């Protein structure tokens, strides 16, 4: 297919946390709010002249300093962020919000605070207690924490408007981005998609790490371009896979999978579009903040939620997107030493094989995959196993309940 006009621009935006659009926004006097997790509602940080950036550590090499403070037993995402912070890579932030999503990311941000890595006079940190159960009590906690730890400090420190009208406007702007990403993502359901999983991943990630309003024009142009794009006559992939699991902000990860012959048709991972880029629907009957918090709490697919309905829902959700996007198999990935996803990967991959009948490949991976020969070999073998089953008539694209055993699938 012909290269997307703005793909190189989008790729360049991901080369540095302090990217071109972040610098442009700050030159205009805007406030940059850092965050580290989906559970800090983006729309509460995109108010007025504030904008949010989800932290990444692109082009990470050595993590010696991060490992010194956090030990080698903590996940590489948290160590990479601390390493980059110590190097001075997040000096552009005006404040940083972190949930107690996991102990590791909390320790990472606490170390940033203890080491005083940011030199701005009014810089501050906030830690949110987020619910582990998605029920009414959890929602009450979530609403009070978002009000106390996000809205109030943004108003008191920077004078940002936190009224219901401002919240509704932020949701409206957020939904514009979500509709574009969803429409782009829907092209992945086609028999011969006119957008690759890599291209979609790059575009989606940009919406997490740039001021969204400054990105909107190029996203709209890209959507029109993709609508009129002609897919390749010859399908270059041998299987379709849904990638499920923990945080992926490494641009090489999806590229490696697709270079190994598997088209990534669905992305249920942190920094992905499912469910991160679903519209927030508001009504006129209820408090706006409560509605926003409920959306994030109910759509969140993080294994930090440990109540049974949420655990079952995570596997149902993977089954639903695998069917919707016609996946032949599922790649269940997890950042090395990520405890919540380690448990979820083990149980979820078993359930999806035994109860839903999908071929599943599980991967325990580093933060920066690069050109990992080991992962490439495993993906290639997985693709081959799917091909063999297709030849034997055991797999029809997008169909669940194949009832293949683990040994047969791999």
Coordinates of C-alpha atoms in Angstrom, one line a residue:
X1 CA 0.0 0.0 0.0
X2 CA 1.0 3.6 -0.5
X3 CA 2.6 5.1 2.6
X4 CA 0.4 7.3 4.7
X5 CA 1.2 10.9 4.1
X6 CA 1.7 11.7 7.9
X7 CA 3.1 8.4 9.1
X8 CA 6.6 9.7 9.3
X9 CA 5.4 12.8 11.2
X10 CA 3.5 10.5 13.7
X11 CA 6.6 8.3 14.1
X12 CA 8.7 11.3 14.9
X13 CA 6.3 12.5 17.6
X14 CA 7.0 9.2 19.4
X15 CA 10.8 9.5 19.3
X16 CA 10.8 11.8 22.4
X17 CA 8.4 12.3 25.3
X18 CA 9.0 16.1 25.0
X19 CA 7.8 16.0 21.3
X20 CA 7.2 18.8 18.9
X21 CA 3.5 19.3 19.8
X22 CA 4.2 19.3 23.5
X23 CA 6.8 22.0 23.0
X24 CA 4.4 24.0 20.8
X25 CA 1.7 23.8 23.5
X26 CA 4.0 24.9 26.3
X27 CA 5.4 27.8 24.2
X28 CA 1.8 29.0 24.1
X29 CA 1.7 28.9 27.9
X30 CA -0.3 25.7 28.4
X31 CA 0.1 23.4 31.4
X32 CA 1.4 19.9 30.8
X33 CA 0.0 17.2 33.2
X34 CA 1.9 13.9 33.2
X35 CA 0.1 10.7 33.9
X36 CA 1.1 7.0 33.9
X37 CA -2.1 5.0 33.7
X38 CA -5.5 4.8 32.0
X39 CA -7.0 4.9 35.5
X40 CA -6.3 8.6 35.7
X41 CA -9.1 9.9 33.5
X42 CA -7.6 11.8 30.6
X43 CA -10.6 14.1 30.2
X44 CA -10.0 15.5 33.7
X45 CA -6.5 16.6 32.7
X46 CA -7.5 18.1 29.3
X47 CA -9.3 21.0 30.8
X48 CA -8.9 24.7 29.8
X49 CA -5.3 25.3 28.8
X50 CA -4.0 22.1 30.4
X51 CA -3.2 19.0 28.4
X52 CA -2.0 15.5 29.4
X53 CA 0.9 13.3 28.3
X54 CA 1.0 9.6 29.2
X55 CA 4.7 9.0 30.1
X56 CA 6.9 6.8 28.0
X57 CA 10.6 6.3 27.8
X58 CA 11.3 6.0 24.1
X59 CA 14.7 4.7 22.9
X60 CA 15.5 3.2 26.3
X61 CA 18.9 1.6 26.6
X62 CA 20.5 1.0 29.9
X63 CA 18.3 1.1 33.0
X64 CA 21.1 0.9 35.6
X65 CA 20.0 3.9 37.6
X66 CA 16.3 2.9 37.6
X67 CA 17.3 -0.6 38.7
X68 CA 19.6 0.8 41.4
X69 CA 16.6 2.5 43.0
X70 CA 13.8 0.0 42.2
X71 CA 15.8 -3.3 42.1
X72 CA 15.8 -5.7 39.1
X73 CA 12.5 -7.4 40.3
X74 CA 10.3 -4.5 39.4
X75 CA 8.7 -4.2 35.9
X76 CA 10.9 -2.6 33.2
X77 CA 8.3 0.1 32.5
X78 CA 8.6 1.6 35.9
X79 CA 12.4 1.3 35.8
X80 CA 12.6 2.9 32.4
X81 CA 10.4 5.8 33.5
X82 CA 12.6 6.4 36.5
X83 CA 15.8 6.2 34.5
X84 CA 14.5 8.7 32.0
X85 CA 13.3 11.0 34.9
X86 CA 16.8 10.9 36.5
X87 CA 18.3 11.8 33.1
X88 CA 16.1 14.9 33.0
X89 CA 13.7 13.7 30.4
X90 CA 10.5 14.9 32.0
X91 CA 11.5 18.4 32.9
X92 CA 8.7 19.7 30.6
X93 CA 6.0 18.4 33.0
X94 CA 4.1 20.8 35.3
X95 CA 2.8 18.1 37.6
X96 CA 2.4 14.3 37.7
X97 CA -0.6 12.2 38.5
X98 CA -0.3 8.6 39.5
X99 CA -2.8 6.0 40.6
X100 CA -2.0 3.2 43.0
X101 CA -2.6 1.0 40.0
X102 CA 0.3 -1.2 41.0
X103 CA 3.0 -1.0 43.7
X104 CA 5.8 -0.7 41.1
X105 CA 4.5 2.4 39.3
X106 CA 3.9 3.9 42.7
X107 CA 7.4 3.3 43.8
X108 CA 8.7 4.7 40.6
X109 CA 6.8 8.0 41.0
X110 CA 7.7 8.2 44.7
X111 CA 11.3 7.9 43.8
X112 CA 10.9 10.7 41.3
X113 CA 9.5 12.8 44.1
X114 CA 12.2 11.9 46.6
X115 CA 15.0 12.6 44.1
X116 CA 13.4 15.9 43.2
X117 CA 13.8 15.3 39.5
X118 CA 11.7 18.2 38.4
X119 CA 13.0 21.7 39.0
X120 CA 9.9 23.7 38.3
X121 CA 8.9 25.9 41.3
X122 CA 5.2 24.9 41.4
X123 CA 5.6 21.3 40.3
X124 CA 3.6 18.8 42.4
X125 CA 2.8 15.1 42.6
X126 CA -0.6 13.5 43.3
X127 CA -1.3 9.9 44.1
X128 CA -4.9 8.6 43.6
X129 CA -6.4 5.7 45.4
X130 CA -8.4 3.9 42.7
X131 CA -11.0 1.1 43.4
X132 CA -10.2 -2.6 43.1
X133 CA -13.9 -3.4 42.7
X134 CA -16.3 -1.9 40.1
X135 CA -19.3 -1.3 42.4
X136 CA -21.1 1.7 43.9
X137 CA -18.6 2.0 46.8
X138 CA -15.7 1.9 44.4
X139 CA -17.4 4.6 42.3
X140 CA -17.8 6.9 45.3
X141 CA -14.2 6.5 46.2
X142 CA -13.1 7.1 42.6
X143 CA -15.2 10.3 42.3
X144 CA -13.9 11.7 45.5
X145 CA -10.3 10.9 44.6
X146 CA -10.6 12.5 41.2
X147 CA -12.1 15.6 42.7
X148 CA -9.5 15.9 45.5
X149 CA -6.4 14.8 43.7
X150 CA -6.9 16.0 40.1
X151 CA -9.5 18.8 39.8
X152 CA -8.9 20.7 43.0
X153 CA -5.1 20.9 42.6
X154 CA -5.4 21.9 38.9
X155 CA -7.8 24.7 39.9
X156 CA -5.9 25.9 42.9
X157 CA -2.4 25.7 41.4
X158 CA -3.1 26.8 37.8
X159 CA -6.5 28.4 37.9
X160 CA -8.1 25.9 35.6
X161 CA -11.8 25.9 35.1
X162 CA -13.2 22.6 36.6
X163 CA -16.9 23.4 36.2
X164 CA -19.4 20.9 34.7
X165 CA -19.4 23.0 31.5
X166 CA -15.6 22.6 31.2
X167 CA -15.9 18.9 31.9
X168 CA -18.5 18.4 29.2
X169 CA -16.4 20.4 26.7
X170 CA -13.4 18.2 27.5
X171 CA -15.5 15.0 26.9
X172 CA -16.7 16.5 23.6
X173 CA -13.1 17.1 22.4
X174 CA -12.1 13.7 23.7
X175 CA -14.9 12.0 21.7
X176 CA -13.8 13.6 18.5
X177 CA -10.5 11.8 18.8
X178 CA -12.2 8.6 19.8
X179 CA -14.5 8.6 16.8
X180 CA -11.5 9.0 14.4
X181 CA -9.5 6.3 16.1
X182 CA -12.5 4.0 16.2
X183 CA -13.3 4.6 12.5
X184 CA -9.6 3.9 11.6
X185 CA -9.7 0.8 13.7
X186 CA -12.8 -0.5 12.0
X187 CA -10.9 -0.8 8.8
X188 CA -9.0 -3.6 10.5
X189 CA -12.1 -5.8 10.3
X190 CA -11.8 -5.9 6.5
X191 CA -10.7 -9.0 4.7
X192 CA -7.8 -7.0 3.3
X193 CA -7.4 -4.1 5.7
X194 CA -6.3 -0.8 4.2
X195 CA -4.3 0.1 7.4
X196 CA -1.7 -2.0 9.0
X197 CA -1.7 -2.8 12.7
X198 CA 1.7 -1.0 13.0
X199 CA 0.3 2.2 11.4
X200 CA -2.8 2.1 13.6
X201 CA -0.6 1.6 16.7
X202 CA 1.6 4.6 15.9
X203 CA -1.5 6.8 15.3
X204 CA -3.2 5.7 18.5
X205 CA -0.1 6.1 20.7
X206 CA 0.2 9.7 19.4
X207 CA -3.2 10.5 20.9
X208 CA -1.9 9.5 24.3
X209 CA 1.3 11.5 24.3
X210 CA 0.4 14.7 22.4
X211 CA -2.0 17.6 23.0
X212 CA -5.0 16.1 21.3
X213 CA -6.3 19.3 19.8
X214 CA -3.0 19.9 18.0
X215 CA -3.2 16.5 16.5
X216 CA -6.8 16.6 15.3
X217 CA -6.2 18.1 11.9
X218 CA -3.7 15.5 10.8
X219 CA -5.8 12.7 12.2
X220 CA -8.8 13.9 10.2
X221 CA -6.6 14.0 7.0
X222 CA -5.3 10.5 7.7
X223 CA -8.8 9.2 8.1
X224 CA -9.8 10.6 4.7
X225 CA -6.6 9.2 3.2
X226 CA -7.3 5.7 4.6
X227 CA -10.9 5.8 3.4
X228 CA -9.6 6.2 -0.2
X229 CA -6.6 3.9 0.2
X230 CA -6.4 0.8 -1.9
X231 CA -5.3 -2.3 0.0
X232 CA -2.6 -4.5 -1.5
X233 CA -3.8 -7.0 -4.1
X234 CA -1.8 -9.7 -2.4
X235 CA -2.4 -10.2 1.3
X236 CA 1.1 -10.1 2.9
X237 CA 0.1 -11.8 6.2
X238 CA -0.6 -15.4 7.0
X239 CA -2.8 -15.0 10.1
X240 CA -4.8 -12.4 12.0
X241 CA -4.1 -12.0 15.8
X242 CA -5.5 -9.9 18.7
X243 CA -2.7 -8.7 21.0
X244 CA -3.8 -8.6 24.6
X245 CA -2.1 -7.7 27.8
X246 CA 0.0 -5.1 29.6
X247 CA 1.6 -1.9 28.6
X248 CA 3.0 -1.6 25.0
X249 CA 4.5 1.8 24.1
X250 CA 7.4 0.3 22.1
X251 CA 6.8 1.0 18.4
X252 CA 8.9 -2.1 17.5
X253 CA 6.6 -4.6 19.2
X254 CA 3.6 -4.5 16.8
X255 CA 6.1 -4.2 13.9
X256 CA 7.9 -7.3 14.9
X257 CA 4.7 -9.3 15.1
X258 CA 3.6 -8.1 11.7
X259 CA 7.0 -8.7 10.2
X260 CA 6.7 -12.3 11.5
X261 CA 3.5 -12.8 9.4
X262 CA 0.7 -12.0 11.8
X263 CA -1.6 -9.0 11.1
X264 CA -2.5 -7.3 14.4
X265 CA -6.2 -6.7 14.0
X266 CA -7.1 -5.9 17.6
X267 CA -5.2 -4.2 20.4
X268 CA -6.4 -4.7 24.0
X269 CA -3.4 -3.4 25.9
X270 CA -2.3 -0.2 27.7
X271 CA -1.8 2.5 25.0
X272 CA -4.2 0.6 22.7
X273 CA -7.5 1.7 21.4
X274 CA -9.6 -1.0 23.0
X275 CA -11.1 0.2 25.3
X276 CA -9.0 3.3 25.6
X277 CA -10.5 5.1 22.7
X278 CA -14.2 4.5 23.2
X279 CA -16.5 7.5 23.4
X280 CA -17.8 8.8 26.7
X281 CA -21.6 9.1 26.6
X282 CA -23.0 11.7 29.0
X283 CA -26.6 12.3 30.0
X284 CA -28.2 15.4 31.5
X285 CA -29.6 13.8 34.6
X286 CA -26.5 13.0 36.6
X287 CA -23.4 14.7 37.9
X288 CA -20.8 14.9 35.0
X289 CA -17.8 13.8 37.1
X290 CA -19.6 10.7 38.3
X291 CA -20.5 9.8 34.8
X292 CA -16.9 10.2 33.6
X293 CA -15.6 8.1 36.5
X294 CA -18.1 5.4 35.9
X295 CA -17.0 5.2 32.3
X296 CA -13.4 4.7 33.2
X297 CA -14.1 2.3 36.0
X298 CA -16.5 0.1 34.0
X299 CA -14.5 0.1 30.7
X300 CA -11.1 -0.5 32.4
X301 CA -9.8 -4.0 31.6
X302 CA -6.8 -3.8 34.0
X303 CA -6.3 -6.9 36.2
X304 CA -6.0 -4.6 39.2
X305 CA -9.8 -5.0 39.3
X306 CA -10.2 -8.3 41.2
X307 CA -13.9 -8.8 41.7
X308 CA -15.3 -11.9 39.9
X309 CA -17.5 -10.0 37.4
X310 CA -14.6 -7.9 36.3
X311 CA -12.3 -11.0 36.0
X312 CA -14.8 -12.9 33.9
X313 CA -15.6 -9.8 31.8
X314 CA -11.9 -9.5 30.8
X315 CA -12.0 -12.9 29.1
X316 CA -15.4 -12.2 27.6
X317 CA -14.1 -8.9 26.2
X318 CA -11.2 -10.6 24.5
X319 CA -13.5 -13.1 23.0
X320 CA -15.8 -10.3 21.7
X321 CA -13.0 -8.3 20.1
X322 CA -11.5 -11.5 18.6
X323 CA -14.8 -12.3 16.9
X324 CA -15.5 -8.7 15.9
X325 CA -12.0 -8.2 14.4
X326 CA -11.9 -11.8 13.0
X327 CA -8.8 -12.9 14.8
X328 CA -7.3 -16.3 14.1
X329 CA -5.5 -16.4 17.4
X330 CA -4.5 -14.4 20.5
X331 CA -1.1 -13.2 21.6
X332 CA -1.2 -12.7 25.4
X333 CA 1.7 -10.5 26.3
X334 CA 3.0 -9.2 29.7
X335 CA 5.8 -6.9 30.7
X336 CA 8.5 -8.8 32.5
X337 CA 7.9 -8.6 36.3
X338 CA 4.4 -7.1 35.9
X339 CA 2.6 -9.0 38.7
X340 CA -1.0 -8.1 37.9
X341 CA -0.7 -9.1 34.3
X342 CA 1.4 -12.2 35.2
X343 CA -1.6 -13.7 37.0
X344 CA -4.0 -12.5 34.4
X345 CA -1.9 -13.8 31.5
X346 CA -1.6 -17.3 33.1
X347 CA -5.3 -17.6 33.9
X348 CA -6.7 -15.7 30.9
X349 CA -4.6 -17.6 28.3
X350 CA -5.7 -20.9 29.8
X351 CA -9.4 -19.9 29.8
X352 CA -9.3 -18.6 26.3
X353 CA -7.7 -21.8 25.1
X354 CA -9.8 -24.3 27.0
X355 CA -13.2 -22.5 27.3
X356 CA -13.2 -20.3 24.2
X357 CA -11.1 -22.5 22.0
X358 CA -8.6 -20.0 20.7
X359 CA -5.0 -20.7 19.8
X360 CA -3.0 -18.6 22.3
X361 CA 0.6 -17.5 22.4
X362 CA 1.8 -16.1 25.7
X363 CA 4.9 -13.8 25.8
X364 CA 6.8 -12.5 28.8
X365 CA 8.7 -9.5 27.3
X366 CA 11.1 -6.7 28.1
X367 CA 10.1 -3.0 27.9
X368 CA 12.0 -2.4 24.7
X369 CA 11.7 -5.4 22.3
X370 CA 13.9 -4.1 19.6
X371 CA 14.5 -6.8 17.1
X372 CA 14.2 -9.7 19.5
X373 CA 15.1 -13.0 17.7
X374 CA 13.5 -15.1 20.4
X375 CA 10.1 -13.3 20.2
X376 CA 10.2 -13.3 16.4
X377 CA 10.8 -17.0 16.4
X378 CA 7.9 -17.7 18.8
X379 CA 5.5 -15.5 16.7
X380 CA 6.6 -17.2 13.5
X381 CA 6.0 -20.7 15.1
X382 CA 2.6 -19.5 16.3
X383 CA 1.6 -18.3 12.8
X384 CA 2.7 -21.6 11.4
X385 CA 0.6 -23.5 13.9
X386 CA -2.4 -21.5 12.9
X387 CA -1.7 -22.1 9.2
X388 CA -1.5 -25.8 9.8
X389 CA -4.8 -25.9 11.7
X390 CA -6.4 -23.9 8.9
X391 CA -5.2 -26.4 6.3
X392 CA -6.5 -29.2 8.5
X393 CA -9.9 -27.4 8.6
X394 CA -9.8 -26.8 12.4
X395 CA -9.9 -23.0 12.2
X396 CA -12.2 -20.6 10.5
X397 CA -11.2 -16.9 10.7
X398 CA -13.0 -15.1 13.5
X399 CA -14.7 -18.2 14.8
X400 CA -14.4 -19.2 18.5
X401 CA -15.0 -22.5 20.2
X402 CA -12.5 -24.3 18.1
X403 CA -11.8 -26.5 21.1
X404 CA -8.2 -27.0 20.3
X405 CA -6.0 -28.2 23.2
X406 CA -2.9 -26.2 24.2
X407 CA -0.7 -28.9 22.8
X408 CA -2.5 -29.0 19.5
X409 CA -2.5 -25.2 19.2
X410 CA 1.2 -24.8 19.8

